[in-house]
PDB file of C-alpha atoms in Angstrom:
ATOM      1  CA  GLY A  82       1.986  12.694  61.692  1.00 52.00           C
ATOM      2  CA  TYR A  83       0.411  12.090  58.430  1.00 56.00           C
ATOM      3  CA  VAL A  84       3.191  12.585  56.636  1.00 55.00           C
ATOM      4  CA  GLY A  85       4.866   9.872  54.617  1.00 66.00           C
ATOM      5  CA  ALA A  86       7.984   9.061  51.660  1.00 73.00           C
ATOM      6  CA  TRP A  87       5.256   9.393  49.090  1.00 69.00           C
ATOM      7  CA  GLU A  88       3.770  12.446  49.763  1.00 72.00           C
ATOM      8  CA  LEU A  89       7.087  14.069  49.767  1.00 71.00           C
ATOM      9  CA  SER A  90       8.288  12.319  46.524  1.00 71.00           C
ATOM     10  CA  ILE A  91       5.701  14.509  44.668  1.00 74.00           C
ATOM     11  CA  GLY A  92       5.911  17.209  45.423  1.00 76.00           C
ATOM     12  CA  ARG A  93       3.954  18.128  48.653  1.00 79.00           C
ATOM     13  CA  TRP A  94       6.895  19.029  51.233  1.00 82.00           C
ATOM     14  CA  PHE A  95       4.817  21.654  52.781  1.00 79.00           C
ATOM     15  CA  TRP A  96       2.504  18.937  54.316  1.00 75.00           C
ATOM     16  CA  LEU A  97       4.839  18.235  56.885  1.00 76.00           C
ATOM     17  CA  TYR A  98       4.724  21.895  58.003  1.00 80.00           C
ATOM     18  CA  LEU A  99       1.278  21.813  58.194  1.00 78.00           C
ATOM     19  CA  ASP A 100       0.665  18.886  60.336  1.00 78.00           C
ATOM     20  CA  LYS A 101       3.659  20.027  62.802  1.00 76.00           C
ATOM     21  CA  PHE A 102       1.273  23.368  62.812  1.00 77.00           C
ATOM     22  CA  ARG A 103      -1.808  21.372  63.896  1.00 74.00           C
ATOM     23  CA  LEU A 104       0.168  18.933  66.106  1.00 72.00           C
ATOM     24  CA  GLY A 105       0.129  15.901  64.357  1.00 69.00           C
ATOM     25  CA  LEU A 106      -3.841  16.447  65.195  1.00 70.00           C
ATOM     26  CA  GLY A 107      -6.938  15.361  63.657  1.00 72.00           C
ATOM     27  CA  ALA A 108     -10.248  15.733  65.362  1.00 73.00           C
ATOM     28  CA  GLU A 109     -13.834  17.083  64.828  1.00 78.00           C
ATOM     29  CA  PRO A 110     -15.014  19.829  64.412  1.00 83.00           C
ATOM     30  CA  ALA A 111     -11.821  21.503  65.000  1.00 80.00           C
ATOM     31  CA  LEU A 112     -10.519  20.413  61.280  1.00 83.00           C
ATOM     32  CA  SER A 113     -13.671  21.894  59.241  1.00 85.00           C
ATOM     33  CA  LEU A 114     -14.361  24.594  61.312  1.00 87.00           C
ATOM     34  CA  LEU A 115     -10.239  25.765  60.567  1.00 86.00           C
ATOM     35  CA  SER A 116     -10.530  24.852  56.777  1.00 88.00           C
ATOM     36  CA  LEU A 117     -14.022  27.215  56.331  1.00 90.00           C
ATOM     37  CA  ALA A 118     -12.782  29.827  58.516  1.00 91.00           C
ATOM     38  CA  SER A 119      -9.522  29.795  55.958  1.00 92.00           C
ATOM     39  CA  LEU A 120     -11.479  29.367  52.782  1.00 92.00           C
ATOM     40  CA  THR A 121     -13.708  32.493  54.066  1.00 92.00           C
ATOM     41  CA  PHE A 122     -10.698  34.046  54.598  1.00 94.00           C
ATOM     42  CA  ALA A 123     -10.186  33.188  50.617  1.00 94.00           C
ATOM     43  CA  ASP A 124     -13.418  33.993  49.648  1.00 93.00           C
ATOM     44  CA  VAL A 125     -13.234  37.759  50.996  1.00 93.00           C
ATOM     45  CA  ILE A 126      -9.572  38.204  49.390  1.00 94.00           C
ATOM     46  CA  VAL A 127     -11.337  36.910  46.143  1.00 93.00           C
ATOM     47  CA  ALA A 128     -14.317  39.433  46.343  1.00 93.00           C
ATOM     48  CA  ASP A 129     -11.858  42.120  47.233  1.00 92.00           C
ATOM     49  CA  LEU A 130     -10.303  41.523  43.984  1.00 91.00           C
ATOM     50  CA  PHE A 131     -12.540  41.573  42.244  1.00 89.00           C
ATOM     51  CA  GLN A 132     -14.302  44.764  43.834  1.00 89.00           C
ATOM     52  CA  ILE A 133     -17.321  43.745  44.364  1.00 90.00           C
ATOM     53  CA  LYS A 134     -18.395  45.764  47.127  1.00 86.00           C
ATOM     54  CA  LYS A 135     -20.141  45.031  50.394  1.00 82.00           C
ATOM     55  CA  GLY A 136     -23.904  44.613  50.341  1.00 88.00           C
ATOM     56  CA  VAL A 137     -26.207  41.968  48.859  1.00 91.00           C
ATOM     57  CA  PHE A 138     -24.261  40.794  46.004  1.00 91.00           C
ATOM     58  CA  ARG A 139     -21.304  40.533  47.786  1.00 91.00           C
ATOM     59  CA  TYR A 140     -23.137  38.293  50.482  1.00 90.00           C
ATOM     60  CA  ILE A 141     -24.624  35.966  47.631  1.00 92.00           C
ATOM     61  CA  PHE A 142     -21.114  35.909  45.975  1.00 91.00           C
ATOM     62  CA  GLU A 143     -18.972  34.994  48.995  1.00 89.00           C
ATOM     63  CA  GLY A 144     -21.840  32.426  50.278  1.00 89.00           C
ATOM     64  CA  LEU A 145     -21.946  31.061  46.801  1.00 90.00           C
ATOM     65  CA  MET A 146     -17.986  30.662  46.804  1.00 90.00           C
ATOM     66  CA  LEU A 147     -18.130  28.945  50.111  1.00 87.00           C
ATOM     67  CA  ALA A 148     -21.359  26.611  49.387  1.00 88.00           C
ATOM     68  CA  ASN A 149     -20.261  24.731  46.281  1.00 86.00           C
ATOM     69  CA  THR A 150     -19.530  21.169  45.339  1.00 87.00           C
ATOM     70  CA  THR A 151     -15.271  22.005  45.603  1.00 82.00           C
ATOM     71  CA  VAL A 152     -16.080  22.927  49.537  1.00 85.00           C
ATOM     72  CA  SER A 153     -18.587  19.543  50.499  1.00 85.00           C
ATOM     73  CA  ILE A 154     -15.686  17.793  48.145  1.00 85.00           C
ATOM     74  CA  TYR A 155     -12.625  19.173  50.087  1.00 82.00           C
ATOM     75  CA  LEU A 156     -14.667  18.693  53.503  1.00 82.00           C
ATOM     76  CA  SER A 157     -15.168  15.334  52.669  1.00 84.00           C
ATOM     77  CA  TYR A 158     -11.920  14.124  52.986  1.00 80.00           C
ATOM     78  CA  ARG A 159     -12.239  15.331  57.015  1.00 78.00           C
ATOM     79  CA  PHE A 160      -8.352  14.492  57.673  1.00 77.00           C
ATOM     80  CA  MET A 161      -6.692  16.569  54.477  1.00 82.00           C
ATOM     81  CA  VAL A 162      -9.404  19.308  54.650  1.00 85.00           C
ATOM     82  CA  PRO A 163      -6.641  21.913  56.045  1.00 86.00           C
ATOM     83  CA  THR A 164      -4.223  20.588  53.398  1.00 88.00           C
ATOM     84  CA  PHE A 165      -6.500  21.211  50.412  1.00 89.00           C
ATOM     85  CA  THR A 166      -8.026  24.710  52.254  1.00 91.00           C
ATOM     86  CA  PHE A 167      -5.033  25.806  52.536  1.00 92.00           C
ATOM     87  CA  SER A 168      -3.450  25.485  49.172  1.00 92.00           C
ATOM     88  CA  PHE A 169      -6.611  27.638  48.191  1.00 94.00           C
ATOM     89  CA  LEU A 170      -6.016  30.458  50.664  1.00 95.00           C
ATOM     90  CA  PHE A 171      -1.821  30.366  49.340  1.00 95.00           C
ATOM     91  CA  SER A 172      -2.955  30.309  46.007  1.00 94.00           C
ATOM     92  CA  ILE A 173      -5.193  33.086  46.294  1.00 95.00           C
ATOM     93  CA  LEU A 174      -2.357  35.354  48.362  1.00 96.00           C
ATOM     94  CA  SER A 175      -0.122  35.015  45.817  1.00 94.00           C
ATOM     95  CA  ALA A 176      -3.055  36.307  43.383  1.00 93.00           C
ATOM     96  CA  TRP A 177      -3.548  39.165  45.636  1.00 94.00           C
ATOM     97  CA  PHE A 178       0.004  40.133  46.136  1.00 93.00           C
ATOM     98  CA  LEU A 179       0.577  39.237  42.067  1.00 90.00           C
ATOM     99  CA  GLN A 180      -1.845  41.973  41.173  1.00 88.00           C
ATOM    100  CA  SER A 181      -0.587  44.083  43.577  1.00 88.00           C
ATOM    101  CA  VAL A 182       2.771  44.260  41.927  1.00 86.00           C
ATOM    102  CA  PHE A 183       0.917  46.065  38.966  1.00 81.00           C
ATOM    103  CA  LYS A 184      -1.302  48.171  41.172  1.00 80.00           C
ATOM    104  CA  GLU A 185       1.080  49.728  43.502  1.00 75.00           C
ATOM    105  CA  ARG A 186       3.475  51.534  42.763  1.00 77.00           C
ATOM    106  CA  GLU A 187       5.235  51.079  46.621  1.00 84.00           C
ATOM    107  CA  HIS A 188       6.627  47.721  47.840  1.00 89.00           C
ATOM    108  CA  LYS A 189       6.725  46.171  44.508  1.00 89.00           C
ATOM    109  CA  VAL A 190       9.649  43.992  45.518  1.00 92.00           C
ATOM    110  CA  LEU A 191       7.746  42.633  48.834  1.00 94.00           C
ATOM    111  CA  ASN A 192       4.385  41.846  46.871  1.00 92.00           C
ATOM    112  CA  ILE A 193       7.003  40.073  44.373  1.00 92.00           C
ATOM    113  CA  PHE A 194       8.263  38.309  47.036  1.00 94.00           C
ATOM    114  CA  LEU A 195       5.097  37.031  48.890  1.00 95.00           C
ATOM    115  CA  SER A 196       3.553  36.178  45.695  1.00 93.00           C
ATOM    116  CA  ILE A 197       6.205  33.496  44.956  1.00 93.00           C
ATOM    117  CA  LEU A 198       6.142  33.025  48.467  1.00 94.00           C
ATOM    118  CA  PHE A 199       2.361  31.965  48.595  1.00 95.00           C
ATOM    119  CA  LEU A 200       2.018  30.055  45.376  1.00 94.00           C
ATOM    120  CA  MET A 201       5.111  27.900  46.247  1.00 94.00           C
ATOM    121  CA  LEU A 202       3.900  26.835  49.954  1.00 93.00           C
ATOM    122  CA  SER A 203       0.533  26.213  47.562  1.00 93.00           C
ATOM    123  CA  LEU A 204       2.385  23.825  45.313  1.00 92.00           C
ATOM    124  CA  GLY A 205       3.871  22.574  48.399  1.00 90.00           C
ATOM    125  CA  LEU A 206       0.210  21.437  49.591  1.00 89.00           C
ATOM    126  CA  TYR A 207      -1.399  20.480  46.479  1.00 88.00           C
ATOM    127  CA  GLN A 208      -0.189  21.283  43.119  1.00 88.00           C
ATOM    128  CA  ALA A 209      -4.272  21.356  41.716  1.00 86.00           C
ATOM    129  CA  ASN A 210      -4.580  24.590  43.154  1.00 88.00           C
ATOM    130  CA  LEU A 211      -2.474  26.246  40.699  1.00 88.00           C
ATOM    131  CA  GLY A 212      -5.188  26.580  38.323  1.00 90.00           C
ATOM    132  CA  CYS A 213      -7.043  29.125  40.745  1.00 89.00           C
ATOM    133  CA  LEU A 214      -4.041  31.027  40.299  1.00 89.00           C
ATOM    134  CA  PHE A 215      -4.690  31.362  36.887  1.00 89.00           C
ATOM    135  CA  VAL A 216      -8.837  31.236  36.525  1.00 90.00           C
ATOM    136  CA  ILE A 217      -8.304  34.292  38.966  1.00 90.00           C
ATOM    137  CA  LEU A 218      -5.498  36.276  37.043  1.00 87.00           C
ATOM    138  CA  LEU A 219      -7.770  35.252  33.764  1.00 86.00           C
ATOM    139  CA  LEU A 220     -10.880  36.817  35.038  1.00 87.00           C
ATOM    140  CA  LEU A 221      -9.099  39.711  36.516  1.00 83.00           C
ATOM    141  CA  VAL A 222      -8.202  40.347  32.774  1.00 80.00           C
ATOM    142  CA  ILE A 223     -11.627  39.940  31.717  1.00 82.00           C
ATOM    143  CA  GLN A 224     -12.378  42.546  33.905  1.00 81.00           C
ATOM    144  CA  SER A 225     -10.293  45.080  33.195  1.00 77.00           C
ATOM    145  CA  VAL A 226     -11.229  44.386  29.326  1.00 76.00           C
ATOM    146  CA  TRP A 227     -14.805  44.445  30.299  1.00 78.00           C
ATOM    147  CA  HIS A 228     -14.817  47.621  32.321  1.00 75.00           C
ATOM    148  CA  GLN A 229     -12.244  49.304  29.982  1.00 69.00           C
ATOM    149  CA  LYS A 230      -9.822  50.750  32.462  1.00 61.00           C
ATOM    150  CA  VAL A 231      -7.568  52.860  31.132  1.00 62.00           C
ATOM    151  CA  LEU A 232      -4.858  50.429  30.977  1.00 62.00           C
ATOM    152  CA  LEU A 233      -3.724  50.095  27.086  1.00 70.00           C
ATOM    153  CA  PHE A 234      -3.410  46.820  25.561  1.00 72.00           C
ATOM    154  CA  LYS A 235       0.375  47.087  25.933  1.00 75.00           C
ATOM    155  CA  GLN A 236       0.598  47.439  29.529  1.00 75.00           C
ATOM    156  CA  ARG A 237      -2.164  44.337  29.643  1.00 73.00           C
ATOM    157  CA  VAL A 238       0.144  42.046  27.802  1.00 78.00           C
ATOM    158  CA  LYS A 239       2.939  43.653  30.267  1.00 79.00           C
ATOM    159  CA  HIS A 240       0.522  42.730  33.137  1.00 77.00           C
ATOM    160  CA  LEU A 241      -0.256  39.090  31.863  1.00 81.00           C
ATOM    161  CA  PHE A 242       3.772  38.000  30.793  1.00 85.00           C
ATOM    162  CA  GLY A 243       4.992  39.848  34.360  1.00 85.00           C
ATOM    163  CA  GLY A 244       2.467  37.336  36.159  1.00 86.00           C
ATOM    164  CA  LEU A 245       3.319  34.607  33.930  1.00 88.00           C
ATOM    165  CA  LEU A 246       7.218  34.870  34.311  1.00 90.00           C
ATOM    166  CA  LEU A 247       6.975  35.520  38.058  1.00 89.00           C
ATOM    167  CA  ILE A 248       4.596  32.151  38.125  1.00 90.00           C
ATOM    168  CA  GLY A 249       7.083  30.353  36.187  1.00 91.00           C
ATOM    169  CA  ILE A 250       9.666  31.274  39.382  1.00 91.00           C
ATOM    170  CA  SER A 251       7.205  30.304  41.707  1.00 91.00           C
ATOM    171  CA  CYS A 252       7.593  27.046  40.728  1.00 88.00           C
ATOM    172  CA  ILE A 253      10.987  26.982  39.836  1.00 91.00           C
ATOM    173  CA  PHE A 254      11.565  27.696  43.415  1.00 89.00           C
ATOM    174  CA  TYR A 255       8.744  25.373  44.320  1.00 87.00           C
ATOM    175  CA  ALA A 256      10.800  22.187  42.507  1.00 85.00           C
ATOM    176  CA  ALA A 257      14.465  23.547  43.811  1.00 84.00           C
ATOM    177  CA  VAL A 258      12.627  22.730  47.403  1.00 77.00           C
TER     178      VAL A 258
END
């Protein structure tokens, strides 16, 4: 495997498990295809989070999400690309479950658990994708205000601080692992 003591010492403990999942292999084009599949899945989730309906605009959105500088940089690090892309996917899944906590009345405990779990896994791979979660949540708040959804200001503040609390709890659990 490629996981050493240094990577583990800087908090990237999930590298070990991802390396075992892919059997320590770094063969191309399998890693790039796996990574593009995980990025595509994340992009579909982002489009759903922002309620981008099917049609031309959705195809353009998802195409731009895949054809950007970050994806090119990720793919240039051939052996590390699954680490970066799965971290991104897990941060997006965390955002998905976090917003589900406030949207759905059922399964709140499960959604909280999954949001915390996926953020911990994301941080265990690559901590920089914590920013992706914050940007997604900020854009969801802006979208809510822009479309003047029925949420009162008090509810928006409650959702914002609830989300920040769950992110904080995730970070504490991540640091404990």
